[in-house]
Every structure is written in C-alpha cells, then in structure tokens.
Amino acid sequence: MSGKNILVLGGGAGGLVVANELRKRLGKEHKIILIDKNTKHIFNSSFVWVLMGWREPSQVQKSLEKLNKKKIEYVNAEILQIDPANRLVKTSVQDFAYDYLVISLGADLALEAVPGFAQSAHNFYDLNGVIKLRDALKGFSSGKLIVLISSLPFKCPAAPYEAAFLMDYYYRERGMRDKIDLRIYTPEPQPMPVAGPTVGNAMKQMLEMRGINYNPNFKVTSIDSEKREITFEKGEKVKYDFLVGIPPHRSPKVVKEAGLTDESGWIPVSRETLNTKYDELYAIGDVTAVRLPDGKKMLPKAGVFAHYQAEAVAHNIDAEISGSGTLRKFDGKGSCFIEIGYSKAAYGSGNFYAEPAPAVKMREPGRIWHWGKILFEKWWFWHWF
Ligand SMILES: Cc1cc2nc3c(=O)[nH]c(=O)nc-3n(C[C@H](O)[C@H](O)[C@H](O)COP(=O)(O)OP(=O)(O)OC[C@H]3O[C@@H](n4cnc5c(N)ncnc54)[C@H](O)[C@@H]3O)c2cc1C
C-alpha cells in the first residue's frame, strides 16, 4: 500500500483530535500534516475561567509544535485557497497536494457585521477579548451590564449564559450585586432553543433566581458607542453602561471561495459521516452545517461535537485506507458543563439526533460537574499533546 497524504486544516478542537486519532491508527508511511495560522491550540471552554481570573491565558493554550514529536507534521501557515477539484491547498508558505482532506477551520468572528459592535462591546469569544473583559470588570462597579447575543448561530449555545452566571457570582462575591443591573438580550426565543423547552425553562429559572433579566427575540441592528445605546430590529432602543457582546459568526472566507458552503453560509455535510460533496474531503466542527433529522434545526456549534466528529472521521479514513473495518457514524450525542460560580456547574447532555426532536437533559448545578470540567480540561491537554 502506498503512503497517503492526509491534510488537516485547523488545529482547534476538531483538527487536533482528527490528527491525533489518524496518527494513532495509520502506519508511518502515511503523512499527516496539520496546518494552522495560529502557533497555539487554544481551549475555548476555559475562557470563562480566564474571565474570572481562575486561569492564566498561558494555561489554556499549548504550542502546536508539540505535535511534531508525535509525527504529526505541523505547518504554521495561513490557508489561502482550497482547490477540491485538483486536490490542492495553497498556503502562505507552500502548496500541499492531498489524498484526504479534513477541514476544521471553525467560525470567524465578524464584528463588523453589526455597526458599532467593535467600538462598544467587550468580546469574550477570543482570548485577547477575554483578558480585556477580565480587566475591565474590575473597574465596573455599578450600572446596567448587558450581555448581548448579536446573531445566530454562535459557538457554544451555553457560553453567554455561563458568562452571565459567572458575572452574577463575581459581583455577589464582592458585595456589589445590588448595584449591577444584569440583563441578557438575544434573538433566540429561549436559551439554547435546539435543546428544547424543558432545558430552556430550566435555564430561564436559573436566570430568574439570580435576578438576571432575560429578553428573548431581540435582534440587534446597531450600537451607538457614544450614546451607549443598542438599537434592535423592531425599533426598540436600550441604554447600557457596560456591554458584553457575542459577535456574529461567519465561515472562513477560504471555504466560501472554494464553493464548499451552501445557502446557510456553512459547509453542508452528511450528518453521520461528515462527508462533503467531494470524495475524500470531510468537514467537521463549527465550519459545518449539520441538519438535524427534522430537516430544519442545525446541530449547535460546540467543541464536543467537533471532537466526536473527528473521531468518527479518523476511524473512517483509516478503514478506507487499510480496506478493513466498518464505517463509524457520529451519533449526535454531546454534553456541556455550565459554570455558575461557588465551585458548581450545571450539566446538559443528550442526543441531538433523536427523533422527532433532540432529547436533552439538564442536571442541577453541583460540585461534581465543576470538577468534571476541571478533569476534562486536564485530560484534554494531557491526551492530545
Ligand atoms: C467562550 C467560549 C466557550 C466555549 N465553551 C465550550 C464548552 O464548554 N463546550 C464545548 O463543547 N464547546 C465550547 N465552545 C465552543 C468550541 O470552542 C468550538 O465549538 C470548537 O473550538 C470548534 O472546533 P473547530 O475545530 O471546529 O474550530 P476551532 O477550534 O475554532 O479551530 C479552528 C482553527 O482553524 C484555524 N484557522 C481558521 N482559518 C484559518 C486559515 N485561513 N488558515 C489557517 N488556519 C486557520 C484557527 O486558527 C483555529 O485554530 C466554547 C467557545 C467559546 C468561544
């Protein structure tokens, strides 16, 4: 059997797992090359801990160079063009031909899509933004603090709520909560709508218990940083003193230009095997549009799905190359921890491919789930690096 060239685009959650799992399975005659413009793998799930000062930024990232020791060739380059017809990827350092391609390029943050967003909102969806927000919170001691979800879809449907719970905790611990009017505005009809009404109601109750004012069905159109005012689609105007925003998400330009996206703006893939319309070309994680069995709702963008999709894809590429084994299907199961402070977290888990609708359960906040998240973070860095 001749050696194959397998290219993995992106060293985030999906790319890291697929490259590792392929290396574990395939003989050394097969090359595994992982390309990322970033020199570090960044573990986004821990951003909320950086926000609270419970982690230093250096603790939530690892150098992708370390993968070279495992015989995964890491290339630090920007991907400029994907040419599926010619099985070629052009980057800022060189061109790469491939036999198999796995795209895990995530979602770009499009701050410019909401006029005024970049000038007015703190953004904890990138690490520099988290650090700035962490420092700015120290200087904010009274007034209206709004968490604004700008548009759908966004990564980790629980993250804005988790941030709101933790900011509630932050101000309670400092005896200042009564001076902070904490509110959430979102275009969603309920928290985490894909998880169904039971989970949504449980989250709403958790918000209510903490005095976090919840405003669903509010779609922002612009923000005036001078007046400190948000304008919504239906004409409402809301003033703020401190704004934390979840920016609009877009698929990376390079996948759009390759003609891989559909009307959703993301790469459509087979729900179970993550195949694209091209042979030997897979896409996983946030960059994909995975339609749920009802044909309408989409699988949320979350690291847990990127992780399990990566395992299925690595298994199937190995099965195809070695000509042995059966096809492994990604089953739509996933879970997430929702930190609330007091060393506690809630835990949501379920099957998003269940029919007729996703079957998702939410567990009461407890210490066990907080410790579960800590152990998972430790395991992640130990296992994949
Ligand atoms: C605050 C926050 C909290 C979260 N919490 C959780 C959680 O608790 N649980 C959970 O499951 N998920 C969580 N997520 C979501 C999770 O981080 C993402 O869903 C996951 O990282 C997606 O993996 P991915 O491989 O698709 O993309 P990413 O991890 O984003 O990786 C994409 C990679 O592609 C690279 N890239 C992009 N374009 C190019 C290019 N042109 N050239 C070269 N490289 C490129 C990027 O540098 C990046 O390294 C959270 C996200 C945030 C922001």
Coordinates of C-alpha atoms and ligand atoms in Angstrom, one line a residue:
M1 CA 0.0 0.0 0.0
S2 CA 1.5 3.4 -1.0
G3 CA 1.6 6.2 1.6
K4 CA -1.2 8.7 1.6
N5 CA -1.0 12.4 2.2
I6 CA -3.7 13.5 4.7
L7 CA -4.1 17.2 5.3
V8 CA -5.9 18.6 8.3
L9 CA -6.9 22.2 8.1
G10 CA -7.1 23.9 11.5
G11 CA -5.5 23.0 14.9
G12 CA -8.5 23.8 17.0
A13 CA -10.7 21.2 18.7
G14 CA -11.6 19.2 15.6
G15 CA -8.3 19.4 13.9
L16 CA -6.3 18.4 16.9
V17 CA -8.4 15.3 17.6
V18 CA -8.6 14.1 14.0
A19 CA -4.8 14.5 13.5
N20 CA -4.1 12.6 16.7
E21 CA -6.6 9.8 16.0
L22 CA -5.3 9.4 12.5
R23 CA -1.7 9.1 13.7
K24 CA -2.7 6.5 16.3
R25 CA -4.3 4.4 13.6
L26 CA -2.2 4.8 10.5
G27 CA 1.3 3.5 9.8
K28 CA 4.3 5.8 9.4
E29 CA 4.2 5.5 5.6
H30 CA 1.1 7.8 5.7
K31 CA 1.8 11.5 6.2
I32 CA -0.4 13.6 8.5
I33 CA 0.0 17.3 8.0
L34 CA -1.9 19.8 10.2
I35 CA -1.9 23.5 9.1
D36 CA -2.9 26.4 11.2
K37 CA -2.2 30.1 11.1
N38 CA -2.0 30.2 14.8
T39 CA 1.0 28.7 16.6
K40 CA -1.1 27.6 19.6
H41 CA -4.1 25.3 20.1
I42 CA -6.5 27.3 22.3
F43 CA -9.0 25.6 24.6
N44 CA -12.0 27.9 24.4
S45 CA -14.1 26.1 27.1
S46 CA -11.7 27.5 29.7
F47 CA -12.3 31.2 28.6
V48 CA -14.9 31.7 31.3
W49 CA -12.3 30.7 33.9
V50 CA -9.8 33.2 32.4
L51 CA -12.6 35.8 32.7
M52 CA -12.9 35.0 36.4
G53 CA -9.1 35.1 36.9
W54 CA -9.1 31.3 37.7
R55 CA -6.8 30.6 34.8
E56 CA -3.9 32.5 33.3
P57 CA -4.2 32.8 29.5
S58 CA -1.0 30.6 29.2
Q59 CA -2.8 27.8 31.0
V60 CA -5.5 27.4 28.3
Q61 CA -3.2 27.0 25.3
K62 CA -0.5 24.7 24.0
S63 CA 2.0 25.0 21.2
L64 CA 1.0 23.1 18.1
E65 CA 4.8 22.5 17.5
K66 CA 4.5 19.8 20.2
L67 CA 2.6 17.6 17.6
N68 CA 5.8 17.2 15.6
K69 CA 7.1 14.8 18.3
K70 CA 4.1 12.6 17.7
K71 CA 4.9 12.5 14.0
I72 CA 2.1 14.9 13.1
E73 CA 3.7 17.5 10.8
Y74 CA 2.5 20.9 12.0
V75 CA 2.8 23.7 9.5
N76 CA 2.3 27.3 10.7
A77 CA 0.7 29.0 7.7
E78 CA -2.4 30.8 6.5
I79 CA -4.6 28.7 4.2
L80 CA -5.2 30.9 1.2
Q81 CA -7.1 28.6 -1.2
I82 CA -8.7 25.2 -1.2
D83 CA -9.0 23.6 -4.6
P84 CA -11.0 20.4 -4.2
A85 CA -11.2 19.7 -8.0
N86 CA -7.3 19.4 -8.1
R87 CA -6.9 18.2 -4.5
L88 CA -4.7 21.1 -3.7
V89 CA -4.4 23.5 -0.7
K90 CA -2.5 26.7 -1.2
T91 CA -1.0 28.4 1.9
S92 CA 1.2 31.4 2.7
V93 CA 4.2 29.1 2.8
Q94 CA 3.7 26.4 0.1
D95 CA 1.1 24.4 -1.8
F96 CA 0.0 21.0 -0.5
A97 CA -1.4 18.2 -2.6
Y98 CA -3.6 15.7 -0.7
D99 CA -5.3 12.3 -0.9
Y100 CA -7.6 13.0 2.0
L101 CA -8.6 16.4 3.4
V102 CA -10.3 17.2 6.7
I103 CA -11.4 20.8 7.1
S104 CA -11.8 22.0 10.7
L105 CA -11.4 25.8 10.2
G106 CA -14.0 26.8 12.8
A107 CA -16.0 30.0 12.6
D108 CA -14.7 33.5 12.1
L109 CA -15.9 36.4 14.2
A110 CA -17.5 39.1 12.1
L111 CA -17.6 42.1 14.5
E112 CA -18.1 44.5 11.5
A113 CA -21.4 42.9 10.7
V114 CA -23.1 44.9 13.5
P115 CA -22.3 48.6 13.1
G116 CA -20.8 49.9 16.3
F117 CA -20.1 46.4 17.8
A118 CA -16.3 46.6 17.6
Q119 CA -16.2 50.0 19.2
S120 CA -18.7 49.3 22.0
A121 CA -18.8 45.7 23.1
H122 CA -16.4 43.5 25.1
N123 CA -16.0 40.2 23.3
F124 CA -15.0 37.1 25.3
Y125 CA -15.1 34.9 22.2
D126 CA -11.4 35.5 21.6
L127 CA -8.6 35.2 24.1
N128 CA -7.4 38.8 23.9
G129 CA -11.0 39.9 24.4
V130 CA -11.4 37.7 27.4
I131 CA -8.3 39.3 29.0
K132 CA -9.6 42.8 28.3
L133 CA -13.0 42.0 29.7
R134 CA -11.5 40.4 32.8
D135 CA -9.6 43.6 33.5
A136 CA -12.5 45.9 32.6
L137 CA -14.9 44.1 35.0
K138 CA -12.6 45.2 37.9
G139 CA -13.3 48.8 37.1
F140 CA -17.1 48.5 36.6
S141 CA -18.9 48.8 39.9
S142 CA -22.5 50.0 39.2
G143 CA -25.0 50.3 36.3
K144 CA -26.5 48.3 33.6
L145 CA -24.4 45.4 32.3
I146 CA -25.9 43.9 29.2
V147 CA -24.9 40.5 27.7
L148 CA -25.9 40.9 24.0
I149 CA -26.2 37.9 21.7
S150 CA -25.9 39.5 18.2
S151 CA -27.0 36.8 15.9
L152 CA -27.4 33.0 15.3
P153 CA -25.6 30.6 15.1
F154 CA -22.8 31.2 17.6
K155 CA -20.4 28.8 19.2
C156 CA -21.4 27.0 22.4
P157 CA -25.0 27.9 22.9
A158 CA -24.5 27.9 26.7
A159 CA -21.5 30.2 26.8
P160 CA -23.3 33.6 27.0
Y161 CA -25.5 32.3 29.8
E162 CA -22.4 30.8 31.6
A163 CA -20.7 34.2 31.4
A164 CA -23.8 35.9 32.8
F165 CA -24.0 33.4 35.7
L166 CA -20.3 33.9 36.5
M167 CA -20.6 37.7 36.3
D168 CA -23.5 37.5 38.7
Y169 CA -21.3 35.4 41.0
Y170 CA -18.4 37.8 40.6
Y171 CA -20.4 40.8 41.8
R172 CA -22.1 38.8 44.6
E173 CA -18.8 37.7 46.0
R174 CA -17.7 41.4 46.1
G175 CA -21.0 42.5 47.8
M176 CA -21.8 44.7 44.8
R177 CA -24.5 42.7 43.0
D178 CA -27.3 45.1 44.1
K179 CA -25.6 47.9 42.2
I180 CA -25.4 45.9 38.9
D181 CA -28.5 45.6 36.7
L182 CA -27.5 42.4 34.8
R183 CA -29.5 41.7 31.6
I184 CA -29.4 39.4 28.6
Y185 CA -30.7 40.4 25.1
T186 CA -30.9 37.7 22.4
P187 CA -32.6 36.9 19.1
E188 CA -33.2 33.4 20.4
P189 CA -36.8 32.6 21.5
Q190 CA -35.4 30.9 24.6
P191 CA -32.0 29.8 26.0
M192 CA -30.4 27.1 23.9
P193 CA -33.5 26.6 21.7
V194 CA -32.2 23.4 20.0
A195 CA -32.2 21.6 23.3
G196 CA -36.0 22.1 23.6
P197 CA -38.4 23.8 26.1
T198 CA -37.5 21.8 29.2
V199 CA -33.9 22.8 29.1
G200 CA -34.8 26.4 28.1
N201 CA -37.2 26.7 31.0
A202 CA -34.6 25.3 33.4
M203 CA -32.1 27.9 32.2
K204 CA -34.7 30.7 32.5
Q205 CA -35.4 29.6 36.0
M206 CA -31.7 29.7 36.9
L207 CA -31.5 33.3 35.4
E208 CA -34.6 34.4 37.3
M209 CA -33.3 33.0 40.6
R210 CA -30.2 35.2 40.2
G211 CA -32.1 38.3 39.2
I212 CA -30.7 38.2 35.7
N213 CA -33.2 39.9 33.4
Y214 CA -33.8 37.9 30.2
N215 CA -35.0 39.4 27.0
P216 CA -35.6 36.9 24.1
N217 CA -36.5 37.7 20.5
F218 CA -34.3 40.9 20.4
K219 CA -32.2 41.2 17.3
V220 CA -29.6 44.0 17.3
T221 CA -29.2 46.2 14.3
S222 CA -26.6 48.7 15.5
I223 CA -24.9 50.0 18.6
D224 CA -24.1 53.7 19.3
S225 CA -20.9 53.7 21.4
E226 CA -21.2 57.4 22.2
K227 CA -24.8 57.3 23.4
R228 CA -24.2 53.8 24.8
E229 CA -27.4 52.6 23.2
I230 CA -28.4 49.4 21.3
T231 CA -31.0 49.6 18.6
F232 CA -33.0 46.4 17.8
E233 CA -34.8 45.3 14.7
K234 CA -38.3 46.3 15.9
G235 CA -37.1 49.8 16.7
E236 CA -36.5 49.4 20.5
K237 CA -33.6 51.3 21.9
V238 CA -31.8 50.1 25.1
K239 CA -29.1 52.0 27.0
Y240 CA -26.2 50.3 28.6
D241 CA -23.3 51.2 30.9
F242 CA -21.2 48.1 30.2
L243 CA -21.7 45.9 27.1
V244 CA -20.6 42.3 26.6
G245 CA -21.3 41.1 23.1
I246 CA -21.3 37.8 21.3
P247 CA -20.2 38.8 17.8
P248 CA -21.8 37.5 14.6
H249 CA -20.1 34.3 13.3
R250 CA -19.2 33.5 9.7
S251 CA -17.5 30.6 7.9
P252 CA -13.9 31.4 6.9
K253 CA -13.6 33.1 3.5
V254 CA -11.4 30.4 2.2
V255 CA -14.1 27.7 2.4
K256 CA -16.7 30.0 0.8
E257 CA -14.4 30.8 -2.1
A258 CA -13.8 27.1 -2.6
G259 CA -17.5 26.7 -3.3
L260 CA -17.9 24.4 -0.3
T261 CA -20.7 26.3 1.5
D262 CA -24.4 26.4 0.9
E263 CA -27.2 29.0 1.5
S264 CA -26.6 28.6 5.2
G265 CA -23.1 30.0 4.7
W266 CA -21.5 26.8 6.2
I267 CA -20.3 23.6 4.7
P268 CA -23.1 21.0 4.3
V269 CA -22.0 17.5 5.4
S270 CA -23.5 14.2 5.8
R271 CA -24.8 14.1 9.4
E272 CA -23.2 10.8 10.3
T273 CA -20.1 10.6 8.2
L274 CA -19.2 14.3 7.7
N275 CA -18.5 13.7 4.0
T276 CA -18.8 16.8 1.8
K277 CA -19.9 16.7 -1.9
Y278 CA -16.3 15.8 -2.8
D279 CA -14.8 12.4 -2.3
E280 CA -12.2 12.1 0.4
L281 CA -13.0 15.6 1.6
Y282 CA -14.5 15.9 5.1
A283 CA -15.5 18.9 7.2
I284 CA -16.1 18.8 10.9
G285 CA -16.8 21.2 13.8
D286 CA -18.0 24.8 13.7
V287 CA -17.5 25.2 9.9
T288 CA -20.2 22.7 9.1
A289 CA -24.0 22.9 8.6
V290 CA -25.3 19.7 10.1
R291 CA -29.0 19.4 9.7
L292 CA -30.9 17.5 12.4
P293 CA -33.3 14.8 11.4
D294 CA -36.2 17.3 11.4
G295 CA -34.5 18.9 8.4
K296 CA -34.8 22.4 9.9
K297 CA -32.7 22.7 13.0
M298 CA -29.0 22.7 12.9
L299 CA -26.5 20.9 15.2
P300 CA -25.1 23.5 17.6
K301 CA -21.5 24.6 17.2
A302 CA -19.6 23.1 20.1
G303 CA -16.2 21.6 20.8
V304 CA -17.8 18.4 22.0
F305 CA -19.3 17.8 18.5
A306 CA -16.1 18.7 16.7
H307 CA -14.3 16.2 19.0
Y308 CA -16.7 13.2 18.4
Q309 CA -17.0 14.0 14.7
A310 CA -13.2 14.0 14.4
E311 CA -13.0 10.5 16.0
A312 CA -15.6 9.2 13.5
V313 CA -13.8 10.7 10.5
A314 CA -10.4 9.4 11.6
H315 CA -11.9 5.9 12.0
N316 CA -13.4 6.0 8.6
I317 CA -10.3 7.4 6.8
D318 CA -8.3 4.6 8.4
A319 CA -10.9 2.0 7.4
E320 CA -10.8 3.2 3.8
I321 CA -7.1 3.3 3.5
S322 CA -6.5 -0.1 5.2
G323 CA -9.5 -1.6 3.5
S324 CA -10.7 -3.1 6.7
G325 CA -13.2 -2.3 9.4
T326 CA -16.6 -0.9 9.4
L327 CA -17.9 2.6 8.9
R328 CA -18.3 4.6 12.2
K329 CA -21.1 7.0 12.5
F330 CA -21.2 10.2 14.5
D331 CA -24.3 9.7 16.7
G332 CA -25.2 13.3 17.6
K333 CA -24.6 12.8 21.3
G334 CA -23.0 15.6 23.3
S335 CA -22.8 17.3 26.6
C336 CA -21.6 20.5 28.2
F337 CA -20.8 22.0 31.6
I338 CA -22.3 25.3 32.6
E339 CA -20.3 27.1 35.3
I340 CA -22.3 29.2 37.8
G341 CA -19.6 30.0 40.4
Y342 CA -19.4 28.7 44.0
S343 CA -17.3 25.8 42.6
K344 CA -20.5 24.5 40.9
A345 CA -21.7 23.8 37.4
A346 CA -24.9 22.6 35.7
Y347 CA -24.6 19.8 33.1
G348 CA -26.6 19.4 29.9
S349 CA -26.3 16.2 27.9
G350 CA -28.3 14.3 25.3
N351 CA -28.8 13.0 21.8
F352 CA -29.3 15.8 19.2
Y353 CA -30.2 13.2 16.5
A354 CA -33.1 11.8 18.5
E355 CA -36.4 11.8 16.6
P356 CA -38.7 13.6 16.4
A357 CA -36.7 16.2 18.4
P358 CA -33.4 16.3 20.3
A359 CA -33.6 14.6 23.7
V360 CA -31.5 16.8 26.0
K361 CA -31.5 16.7 29.8
M362 CA -30.2 19.3 32.2
R363 CA -28.7 18.4 35.6
E364 CA -29.0 20.7 38.6
P365 CA -25.8 22.7 39.4
G366 CA -23.5 20.8 41.6
R367 CA -19.8 20.5 42.6
I368 CA -19.5 17.2 40.7
W369 CA -20.0 18.9 37.3
H370 CA -17.5 21.7 38.2
W371 CA -14.9 19.0 39.0
G372 CA -15.9 17.2 35.9
K373 CA -15.0 20.2 33.8
I374 CA -11.6 20.6 35.6
L375 CA -10.7 17.0 35.0
F376 CA -11.8 17.2 31.4
E377 CA -9.6 20.2 30.8
K378 CA -6.6 18.4 32.3
W379 CA -7.3 15.3 30.3
W380 CA -7.6 17.3 27.1
F381 CA -4.1 18.8 27.2
W382 CA -2.5 15.6 28.6
H383 CA -4.2 13.3 26.0
W384 CA -3.8 15.3 22.8
F385 CA -0.3 16.8 23.4
Ligands
LIG1 C1 -16.2 31.4 25.3 C2 -16.4 30.0 24.7 C3 -16.7 28.9 25.5 C4 -16.9 27.7 24.9 N1 -17.2 26.6 25.7 C5 -17.4 25.4 25.2 C6 -17.8 24.3 26.0 O1 -17.8 24.4 27.3 N2 -18.0 23.1 25.4 C7 -17.9 23.0 24.1 O2 -18.2 21.8 23.6 N3 -17.6 24.0 23.3 C8 -17.4 25.2 23.8 N4 -17.0 26.2 23.0 C9 -17.0 26.0 21.5 C10 -15.8 25.4 21.0 O3 -14.6 26.1 21.4 C11 -15.8 25.3 19.5 O4 -17.0 24.8 19.1 C12 -14.7 24.4 19.0 O5 -13.4 25.0 19.2 C13 -14.8 24.1 17.5 O6 -13.7 23.4 17.0 P1 -13.3 23.6 15.5 O7 -12.1 22.7 15.3 O8 -14.4 23.5 14.6 O9 -12.8 25.1 15.4 P2 -11.7 25.9 16.2 O10 -11.4 25.2 17.5 O11 -12.2 27.3 16.2 O12 -10.4 25.8 15.3 C14 -10.3 26.4 14.0 C15 -8.8 26.6 13.7 O13 -8.7 27.0 12.4 C16 -7.7 28.0 12.3 N5 -7.9 28.7 11.0 C17 -9.0 29.3 10.7 N6 -8.9 29.9 9.4 C18 -7.6 29.6 9.0 C19 -6.9 29.9 7.8 N7 -7.4 30.6 6.8 N8 -5.6 29.5 7.8 C20 -5.0 28.8 8.8 N9 -5.7 28.5 9.9 C21 -7.0 28.9 10.1 C22 -7.8 28.8 13.5 O14 -6.6 29.5 13.8 C23 -8.2 27.7 14.6 O15 -7.1 27.2 15.3 C24 -16.8 27.5 23.5 C25 -16.4 28.6 22.7 C26 -16.2 29.8 23.3 C27 -15.8 31.0 22.4

